[in-house]
PDB file of C-alpha atoms in Angstrom:
ATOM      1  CA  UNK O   1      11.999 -16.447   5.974  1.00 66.00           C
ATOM      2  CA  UNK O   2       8.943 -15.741   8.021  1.00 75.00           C
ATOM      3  CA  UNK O   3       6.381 -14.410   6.481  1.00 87.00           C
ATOM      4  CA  UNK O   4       2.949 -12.104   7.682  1.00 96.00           C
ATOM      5  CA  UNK O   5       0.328 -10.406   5.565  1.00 97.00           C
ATOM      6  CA  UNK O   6      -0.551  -7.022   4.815  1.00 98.00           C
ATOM      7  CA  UNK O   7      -4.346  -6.599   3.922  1.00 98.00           C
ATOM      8  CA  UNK O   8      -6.306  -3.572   2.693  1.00 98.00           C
ATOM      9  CA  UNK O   9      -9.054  -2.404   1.362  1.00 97.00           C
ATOM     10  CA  UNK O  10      -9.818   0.278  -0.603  1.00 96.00           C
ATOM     11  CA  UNK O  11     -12.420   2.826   0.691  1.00 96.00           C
ATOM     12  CA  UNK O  12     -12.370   4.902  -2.265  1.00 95.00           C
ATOM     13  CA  UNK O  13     -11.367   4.637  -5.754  1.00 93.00           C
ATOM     14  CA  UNK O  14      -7.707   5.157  -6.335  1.00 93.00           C
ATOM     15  CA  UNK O  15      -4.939   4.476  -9.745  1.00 89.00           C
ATOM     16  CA  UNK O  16      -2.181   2.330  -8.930  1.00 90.00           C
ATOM     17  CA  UNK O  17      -0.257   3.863 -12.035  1.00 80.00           C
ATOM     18  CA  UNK O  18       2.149   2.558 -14.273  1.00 75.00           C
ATOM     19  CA  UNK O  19       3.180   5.365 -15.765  1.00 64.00           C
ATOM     20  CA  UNK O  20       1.583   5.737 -19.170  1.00 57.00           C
ATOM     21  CA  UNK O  21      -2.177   5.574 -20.870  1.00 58.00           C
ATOM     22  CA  UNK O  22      -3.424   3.752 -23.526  1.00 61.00           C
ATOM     23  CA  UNK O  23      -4.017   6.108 -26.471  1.00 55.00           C
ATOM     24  CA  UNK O  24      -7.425   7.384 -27.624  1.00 57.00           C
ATOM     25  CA  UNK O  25      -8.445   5.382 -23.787  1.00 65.00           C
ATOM     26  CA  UNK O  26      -7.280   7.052 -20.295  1.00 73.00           C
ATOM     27  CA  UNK O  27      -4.264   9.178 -20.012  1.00 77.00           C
ATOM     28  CA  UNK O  28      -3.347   7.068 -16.845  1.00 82.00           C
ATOM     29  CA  UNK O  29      -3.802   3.272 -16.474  1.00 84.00           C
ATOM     30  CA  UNK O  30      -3.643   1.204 -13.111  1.00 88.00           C
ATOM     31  CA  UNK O  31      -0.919  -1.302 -13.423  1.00 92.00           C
ATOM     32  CA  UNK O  32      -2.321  -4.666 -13.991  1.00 92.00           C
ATOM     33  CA  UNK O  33      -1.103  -8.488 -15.211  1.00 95.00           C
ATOM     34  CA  UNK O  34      -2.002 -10.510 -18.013  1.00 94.00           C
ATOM     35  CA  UNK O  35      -5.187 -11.279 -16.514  1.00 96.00           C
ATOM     36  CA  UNK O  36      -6.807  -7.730 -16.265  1.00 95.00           C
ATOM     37  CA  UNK O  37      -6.354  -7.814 -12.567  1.00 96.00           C
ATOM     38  CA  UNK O  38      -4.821  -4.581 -10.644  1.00 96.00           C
ATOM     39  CA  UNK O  39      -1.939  -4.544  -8.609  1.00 96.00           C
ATOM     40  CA  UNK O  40       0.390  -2.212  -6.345  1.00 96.00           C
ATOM     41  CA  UNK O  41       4.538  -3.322  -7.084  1.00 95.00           C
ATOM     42  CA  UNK O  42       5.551  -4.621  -3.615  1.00 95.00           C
ATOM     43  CA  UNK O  43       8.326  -1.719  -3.672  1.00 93.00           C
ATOM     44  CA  UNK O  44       6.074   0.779  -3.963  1.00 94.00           C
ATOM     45  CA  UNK O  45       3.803  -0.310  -1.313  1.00 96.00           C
ATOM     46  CA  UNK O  46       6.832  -0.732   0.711  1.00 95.00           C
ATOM     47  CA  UNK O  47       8.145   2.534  -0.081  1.00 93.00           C
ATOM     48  CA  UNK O  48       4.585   3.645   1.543  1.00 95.00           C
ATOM     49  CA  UNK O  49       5.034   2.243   4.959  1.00 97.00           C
ATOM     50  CA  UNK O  50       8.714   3.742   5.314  1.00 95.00           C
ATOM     51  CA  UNK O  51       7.305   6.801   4.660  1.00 95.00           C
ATOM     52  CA  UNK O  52       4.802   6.418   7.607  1.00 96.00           C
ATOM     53  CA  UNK O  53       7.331   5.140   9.626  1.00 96.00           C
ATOM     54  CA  UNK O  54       9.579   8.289   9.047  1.00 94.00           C
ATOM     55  CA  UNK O  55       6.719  10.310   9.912  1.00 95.00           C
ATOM     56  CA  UNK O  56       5.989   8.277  13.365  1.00 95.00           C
ATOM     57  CA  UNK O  57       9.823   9.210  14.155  1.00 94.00           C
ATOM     58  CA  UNK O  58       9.592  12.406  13.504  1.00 93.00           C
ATOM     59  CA  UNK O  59       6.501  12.640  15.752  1.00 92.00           C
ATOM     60  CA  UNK O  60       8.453  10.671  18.653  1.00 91.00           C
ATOM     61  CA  UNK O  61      11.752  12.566  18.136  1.00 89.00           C
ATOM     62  CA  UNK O  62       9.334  16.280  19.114  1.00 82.00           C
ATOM     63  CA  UNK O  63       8.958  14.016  22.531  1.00 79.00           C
ATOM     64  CA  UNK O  64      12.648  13.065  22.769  1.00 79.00           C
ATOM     65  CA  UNK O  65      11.695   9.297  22.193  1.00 79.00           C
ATOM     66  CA  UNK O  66      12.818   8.371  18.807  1.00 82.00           C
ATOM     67  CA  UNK O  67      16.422   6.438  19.741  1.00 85.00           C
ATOM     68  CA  UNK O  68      14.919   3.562  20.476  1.00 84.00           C
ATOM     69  CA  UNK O  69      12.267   3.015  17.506  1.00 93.00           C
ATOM     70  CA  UNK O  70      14.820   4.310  15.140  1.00 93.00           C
ATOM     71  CA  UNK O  71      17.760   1.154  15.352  1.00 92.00           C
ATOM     72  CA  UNK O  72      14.098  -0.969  14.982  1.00 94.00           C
ATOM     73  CA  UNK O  73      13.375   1.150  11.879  1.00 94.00           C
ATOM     74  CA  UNK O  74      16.676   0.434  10.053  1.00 92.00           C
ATOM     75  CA  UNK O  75      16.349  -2.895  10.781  1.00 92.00           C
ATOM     76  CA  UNK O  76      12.995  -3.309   9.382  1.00 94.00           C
ATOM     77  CA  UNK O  77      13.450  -1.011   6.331  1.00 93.00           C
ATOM     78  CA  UNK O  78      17.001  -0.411   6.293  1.00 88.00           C
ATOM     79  CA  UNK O  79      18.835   3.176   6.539  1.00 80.00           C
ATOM     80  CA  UNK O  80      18.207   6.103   4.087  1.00 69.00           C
ATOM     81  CA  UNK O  81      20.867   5.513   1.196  1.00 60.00           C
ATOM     82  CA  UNK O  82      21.659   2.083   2.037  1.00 54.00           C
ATOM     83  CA  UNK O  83      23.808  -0.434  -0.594  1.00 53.00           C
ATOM     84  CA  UNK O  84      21.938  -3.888  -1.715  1.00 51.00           C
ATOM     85  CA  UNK O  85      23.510  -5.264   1.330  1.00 50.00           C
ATOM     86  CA  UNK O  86      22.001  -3.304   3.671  1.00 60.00           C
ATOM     87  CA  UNK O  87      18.481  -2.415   3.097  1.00 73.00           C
ATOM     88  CA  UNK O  88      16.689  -4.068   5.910  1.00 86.00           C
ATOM     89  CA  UNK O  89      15.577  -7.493   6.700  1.00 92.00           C
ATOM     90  CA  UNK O  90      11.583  -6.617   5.055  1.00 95.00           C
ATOM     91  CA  UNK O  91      10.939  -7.672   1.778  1.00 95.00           C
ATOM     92  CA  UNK O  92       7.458  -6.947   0.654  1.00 96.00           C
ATOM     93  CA  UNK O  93       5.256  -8.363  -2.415  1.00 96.00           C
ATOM     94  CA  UNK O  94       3.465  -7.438  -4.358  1.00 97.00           C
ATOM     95  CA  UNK O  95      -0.204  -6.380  -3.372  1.00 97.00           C
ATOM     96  CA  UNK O  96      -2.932  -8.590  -5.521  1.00 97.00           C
ATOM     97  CA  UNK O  97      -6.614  -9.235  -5.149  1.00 97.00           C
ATOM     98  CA  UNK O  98      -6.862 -12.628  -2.941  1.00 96.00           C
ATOM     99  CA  UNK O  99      -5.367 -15.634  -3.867  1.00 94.00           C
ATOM    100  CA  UNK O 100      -8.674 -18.023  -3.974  1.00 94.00           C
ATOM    101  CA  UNK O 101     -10.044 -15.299  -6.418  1.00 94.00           C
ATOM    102  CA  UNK O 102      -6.911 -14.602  -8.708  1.00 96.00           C
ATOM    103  CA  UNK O 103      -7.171 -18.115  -9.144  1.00 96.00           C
ATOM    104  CA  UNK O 104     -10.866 -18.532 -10.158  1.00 96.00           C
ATOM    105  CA  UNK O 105     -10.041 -15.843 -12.615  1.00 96.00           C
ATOM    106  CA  UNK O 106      -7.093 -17.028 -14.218  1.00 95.00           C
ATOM    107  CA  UNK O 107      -8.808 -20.639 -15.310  1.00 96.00           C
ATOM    108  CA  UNK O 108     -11.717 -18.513 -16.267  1.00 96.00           C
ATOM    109  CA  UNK O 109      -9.519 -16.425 -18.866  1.00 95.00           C
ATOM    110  CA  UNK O 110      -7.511 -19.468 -19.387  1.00 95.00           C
ATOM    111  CA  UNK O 111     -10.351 -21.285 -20.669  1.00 95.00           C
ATOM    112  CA  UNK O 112     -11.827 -18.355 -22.888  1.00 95.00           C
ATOM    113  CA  UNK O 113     -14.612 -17.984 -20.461  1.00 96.00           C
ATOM    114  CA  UNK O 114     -13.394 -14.495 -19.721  1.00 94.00           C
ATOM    115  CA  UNK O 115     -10.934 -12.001 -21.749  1.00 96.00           C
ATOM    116  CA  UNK O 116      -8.586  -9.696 -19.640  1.00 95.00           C
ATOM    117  CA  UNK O 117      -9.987  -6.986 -20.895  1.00 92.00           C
ATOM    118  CA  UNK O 118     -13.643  -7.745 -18.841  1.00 96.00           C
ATOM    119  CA  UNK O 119     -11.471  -8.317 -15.874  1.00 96.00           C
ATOM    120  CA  UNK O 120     -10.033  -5.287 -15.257  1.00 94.00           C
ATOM    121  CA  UNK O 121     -13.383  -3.184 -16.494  1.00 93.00           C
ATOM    122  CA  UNK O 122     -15.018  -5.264 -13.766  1.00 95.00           C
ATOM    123  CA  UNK O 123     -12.976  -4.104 -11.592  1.00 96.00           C
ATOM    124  CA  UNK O 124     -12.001  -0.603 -12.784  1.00 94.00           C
ATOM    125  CA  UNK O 125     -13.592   2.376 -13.770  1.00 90.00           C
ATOM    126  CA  UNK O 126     -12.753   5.688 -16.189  1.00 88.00           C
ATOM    127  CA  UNK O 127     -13.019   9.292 -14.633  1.00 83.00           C
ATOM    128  CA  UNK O 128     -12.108  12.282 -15.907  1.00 73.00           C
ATOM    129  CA  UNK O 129     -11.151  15.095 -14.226  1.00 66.00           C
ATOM    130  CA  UNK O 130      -9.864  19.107 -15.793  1.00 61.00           C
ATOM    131  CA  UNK O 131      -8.749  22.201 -14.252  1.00 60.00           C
ATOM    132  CA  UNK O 132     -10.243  25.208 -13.691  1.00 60.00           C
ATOM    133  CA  UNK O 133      -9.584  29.192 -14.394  1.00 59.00           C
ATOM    134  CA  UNK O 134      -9.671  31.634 -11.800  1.00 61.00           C
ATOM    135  CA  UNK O 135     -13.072  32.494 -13.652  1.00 59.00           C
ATOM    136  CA  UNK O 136     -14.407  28.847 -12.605  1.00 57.00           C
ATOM    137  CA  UNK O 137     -13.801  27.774 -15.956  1.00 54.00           C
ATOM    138  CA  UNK O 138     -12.489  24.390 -17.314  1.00 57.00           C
ATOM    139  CA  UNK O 139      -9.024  25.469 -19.013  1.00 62.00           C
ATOM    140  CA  UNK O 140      -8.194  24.875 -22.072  1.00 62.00           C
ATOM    141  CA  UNK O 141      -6.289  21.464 -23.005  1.00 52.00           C
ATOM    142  CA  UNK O 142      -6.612  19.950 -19.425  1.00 53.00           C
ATOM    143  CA  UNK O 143      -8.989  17.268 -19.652  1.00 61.00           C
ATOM    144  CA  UNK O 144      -7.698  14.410 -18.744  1.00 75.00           C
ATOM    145  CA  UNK O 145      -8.763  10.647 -17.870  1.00 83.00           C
ATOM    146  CA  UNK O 146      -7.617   7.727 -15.375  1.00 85.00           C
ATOM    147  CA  UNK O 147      -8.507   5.014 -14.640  1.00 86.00           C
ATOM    148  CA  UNK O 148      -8.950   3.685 -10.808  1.00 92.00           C
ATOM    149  CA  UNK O 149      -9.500   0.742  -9.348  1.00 94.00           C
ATOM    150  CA  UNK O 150     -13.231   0.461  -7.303  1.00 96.00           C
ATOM    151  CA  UNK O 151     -13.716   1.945  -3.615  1.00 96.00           C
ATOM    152  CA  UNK O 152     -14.478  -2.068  -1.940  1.00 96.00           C
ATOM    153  CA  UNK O 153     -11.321  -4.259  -3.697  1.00 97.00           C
ATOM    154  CA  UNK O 154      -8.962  -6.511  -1.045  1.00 97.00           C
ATOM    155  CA  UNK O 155      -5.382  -6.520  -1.551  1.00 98.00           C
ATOM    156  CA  UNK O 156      -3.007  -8.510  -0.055  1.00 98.00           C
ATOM    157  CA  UNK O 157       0.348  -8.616  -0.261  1.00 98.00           C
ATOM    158  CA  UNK O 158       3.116 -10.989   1.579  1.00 97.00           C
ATOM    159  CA  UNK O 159       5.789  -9.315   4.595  1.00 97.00           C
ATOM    160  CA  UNK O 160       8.711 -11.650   4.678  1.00 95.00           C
ATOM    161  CA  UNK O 161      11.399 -11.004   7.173  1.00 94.00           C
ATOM    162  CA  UNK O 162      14.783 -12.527   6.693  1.00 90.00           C
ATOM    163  CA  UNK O 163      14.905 -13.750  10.346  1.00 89.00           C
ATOM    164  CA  UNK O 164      11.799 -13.860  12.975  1.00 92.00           C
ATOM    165  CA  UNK O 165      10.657 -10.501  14.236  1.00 94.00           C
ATOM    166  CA  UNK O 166      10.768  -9.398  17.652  1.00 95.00           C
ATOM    167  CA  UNK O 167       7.977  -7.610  19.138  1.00 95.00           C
ATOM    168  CA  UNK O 168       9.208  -4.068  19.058  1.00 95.00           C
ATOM    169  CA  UNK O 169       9.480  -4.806  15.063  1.00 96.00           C
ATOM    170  CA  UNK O 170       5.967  -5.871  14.757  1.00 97.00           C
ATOM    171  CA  UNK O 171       5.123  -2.842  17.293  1.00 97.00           C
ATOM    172  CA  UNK O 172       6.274  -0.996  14.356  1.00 97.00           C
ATOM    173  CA  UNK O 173       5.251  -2.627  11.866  1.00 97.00           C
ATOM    174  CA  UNK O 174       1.557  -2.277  12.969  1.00 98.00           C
ATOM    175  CA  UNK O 175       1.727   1.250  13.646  1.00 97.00           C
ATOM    176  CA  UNK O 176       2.943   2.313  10.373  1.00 98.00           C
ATOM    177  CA  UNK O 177       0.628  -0.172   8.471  1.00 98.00           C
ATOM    178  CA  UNK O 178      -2.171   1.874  10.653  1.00 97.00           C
ATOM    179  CA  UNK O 179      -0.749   5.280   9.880  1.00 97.00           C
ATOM    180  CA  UNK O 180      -0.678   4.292   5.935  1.00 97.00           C
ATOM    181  CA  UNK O 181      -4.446   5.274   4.942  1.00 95.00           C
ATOM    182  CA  UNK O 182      -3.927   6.436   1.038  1.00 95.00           C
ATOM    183  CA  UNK O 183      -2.134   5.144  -1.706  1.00 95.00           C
ATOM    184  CA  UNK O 184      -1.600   5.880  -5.594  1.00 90.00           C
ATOM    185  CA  UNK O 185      -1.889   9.140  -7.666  1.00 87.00           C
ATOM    186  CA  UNK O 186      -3.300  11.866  -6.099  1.00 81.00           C
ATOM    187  CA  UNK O 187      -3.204  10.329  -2.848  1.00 83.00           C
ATOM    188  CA  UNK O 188      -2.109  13.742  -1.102  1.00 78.00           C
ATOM    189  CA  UNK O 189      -5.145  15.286  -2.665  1.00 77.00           C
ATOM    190  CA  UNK O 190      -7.802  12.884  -0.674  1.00 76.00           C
ATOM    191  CA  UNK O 191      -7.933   9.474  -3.132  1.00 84.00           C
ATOM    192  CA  UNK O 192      -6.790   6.478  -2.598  1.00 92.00           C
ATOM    193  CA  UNK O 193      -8.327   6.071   0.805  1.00 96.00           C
ATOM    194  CA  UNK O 194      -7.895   2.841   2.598  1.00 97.00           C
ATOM    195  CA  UNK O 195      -8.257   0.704   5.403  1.00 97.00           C
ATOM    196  CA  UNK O 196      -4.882  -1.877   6.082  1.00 98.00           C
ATOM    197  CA  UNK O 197      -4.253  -4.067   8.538  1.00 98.00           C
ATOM    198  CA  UNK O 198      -1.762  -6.936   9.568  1.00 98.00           C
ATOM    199  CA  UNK O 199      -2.402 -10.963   9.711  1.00 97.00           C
ATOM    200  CA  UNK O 200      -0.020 -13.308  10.773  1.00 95.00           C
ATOM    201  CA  UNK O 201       0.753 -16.565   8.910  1.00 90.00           C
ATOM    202  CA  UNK O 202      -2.482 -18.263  10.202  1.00 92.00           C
ATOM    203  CA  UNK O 203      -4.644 -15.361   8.590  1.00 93.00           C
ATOM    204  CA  UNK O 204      -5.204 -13.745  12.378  1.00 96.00           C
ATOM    205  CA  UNK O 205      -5.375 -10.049  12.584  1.00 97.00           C
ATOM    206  CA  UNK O 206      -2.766  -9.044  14.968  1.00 97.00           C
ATOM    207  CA  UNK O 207      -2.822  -5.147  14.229  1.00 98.00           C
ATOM    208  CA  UNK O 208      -4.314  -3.860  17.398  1.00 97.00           C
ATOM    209  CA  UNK O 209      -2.387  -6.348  19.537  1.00 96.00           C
ATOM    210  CA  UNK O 210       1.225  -5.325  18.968  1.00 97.00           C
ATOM    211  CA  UNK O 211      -0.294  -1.487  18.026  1.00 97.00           C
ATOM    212  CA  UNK O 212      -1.174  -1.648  21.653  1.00 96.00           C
ATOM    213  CA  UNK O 213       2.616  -2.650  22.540  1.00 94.00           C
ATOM    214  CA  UNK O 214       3.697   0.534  20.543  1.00 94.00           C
ATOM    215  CA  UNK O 215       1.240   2.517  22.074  1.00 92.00           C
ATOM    216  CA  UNK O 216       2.179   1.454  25.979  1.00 90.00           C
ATOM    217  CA  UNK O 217       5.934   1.970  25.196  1.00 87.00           C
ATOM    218  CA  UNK O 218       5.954   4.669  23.650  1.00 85.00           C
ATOM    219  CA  UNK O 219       3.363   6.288  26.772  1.00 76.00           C
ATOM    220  CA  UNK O 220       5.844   5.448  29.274  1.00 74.00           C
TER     221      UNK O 220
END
């Protein structure tokens, strides 16, 4: 497989959720590992950037140039209601903190130097949030707590094609992993802002190179 690198960070603080709370704690908690460090499931995240990409063809198909991008598209992410066998040749991992720190903090717990716990308060914090009457308010019974991962953290996560990309797929690629700019809960309500970008295997950011490609082709 050949494999690239989606990179982003967050600029401001959002909840990767799992799906439950921890009683008498938050109503919401980020997903996270063993260690206490946060994480975004790889099918999720890629779940994001086919979303993006369905909104870029909707865009082109208003200017009558969608054909083109959208064989690309199925390739890349496969078609809407696919089986197992045909679901595109992406596979994306999971989004984690950097692998030279994940590292340094997994000996550090492993030794007893740090407990899970302390790693994901360090890196997390509680709000709470409640809704208001028409009267301004707070209504009864809605208070409610999350917690969200802090506005500065890196992810990365690994892009692994089953054969090598050609350079209308990373055109693509890079202008859906620009488009994608929130993620988590309440993204549609202004969290989970971010900032993503592409790296090849060397660690080179080659967003704005092949976003240029997609740019001049689709300007012809």
């Amino acid at each position: 497989m050949t494999a690239y690198k989606l990179q982003f960070d967050l600029r401001s603080a959002a909840t990767f959720g799992r799906g439950d709370g921890v009683a008498g704690l938050v109503d919401e908690e980020v997903e996270h590992d063993a260690d206490g460090l946060p994480f975004l499931r790889g099918r999720t995240l890629k779940g994001l950037l086919a979303e993006e990409c369905a909104n870029i063809l909707y865009a082109l198909e208003l200017q009558q140039r969608a054909d083109q991008w959208r064989q690309t598209a199925y390739r890349m992410f496969g078609r809407p209601g696919s089986t197992i066998e045909d679901t595109g040749m992406l596979r994306v991992g999971d989004a984690r903190l950097p692998e030279s720190l994940r590292a340094a903090i997994k000996m550090a717990v492993s030794k007893g130097e740090l407990a899970a716990d302390e790693v994901l308060e360090s890196l997390t914090a509680i709000r709470r949030q409640t809704s208001m009457n028409e009267y301004g308010a707070p209504e009864k019974g809605s208070l409610r707590s999350l917690r969200v991962v802090l506005p500065g953290t890196i992810f990365e996560a690994t892009l692994e094609f089953a054969a090598e990309p050609d350079p209308q797929t990373l055109a693509l690629l890079a202008a859906c992993i620009l488009a994608w700019r929130r993620a988590g809960i309440g993204r549609n309500r202004g969290r989970g802002r971010l900032r993503a970008r592409l790296l090849d295997g060397n660690g080179i950011d080659i967003t704005e190179r092949y976003f240029r490609a997609f740019a001049g082709e689709v300007a012809r």
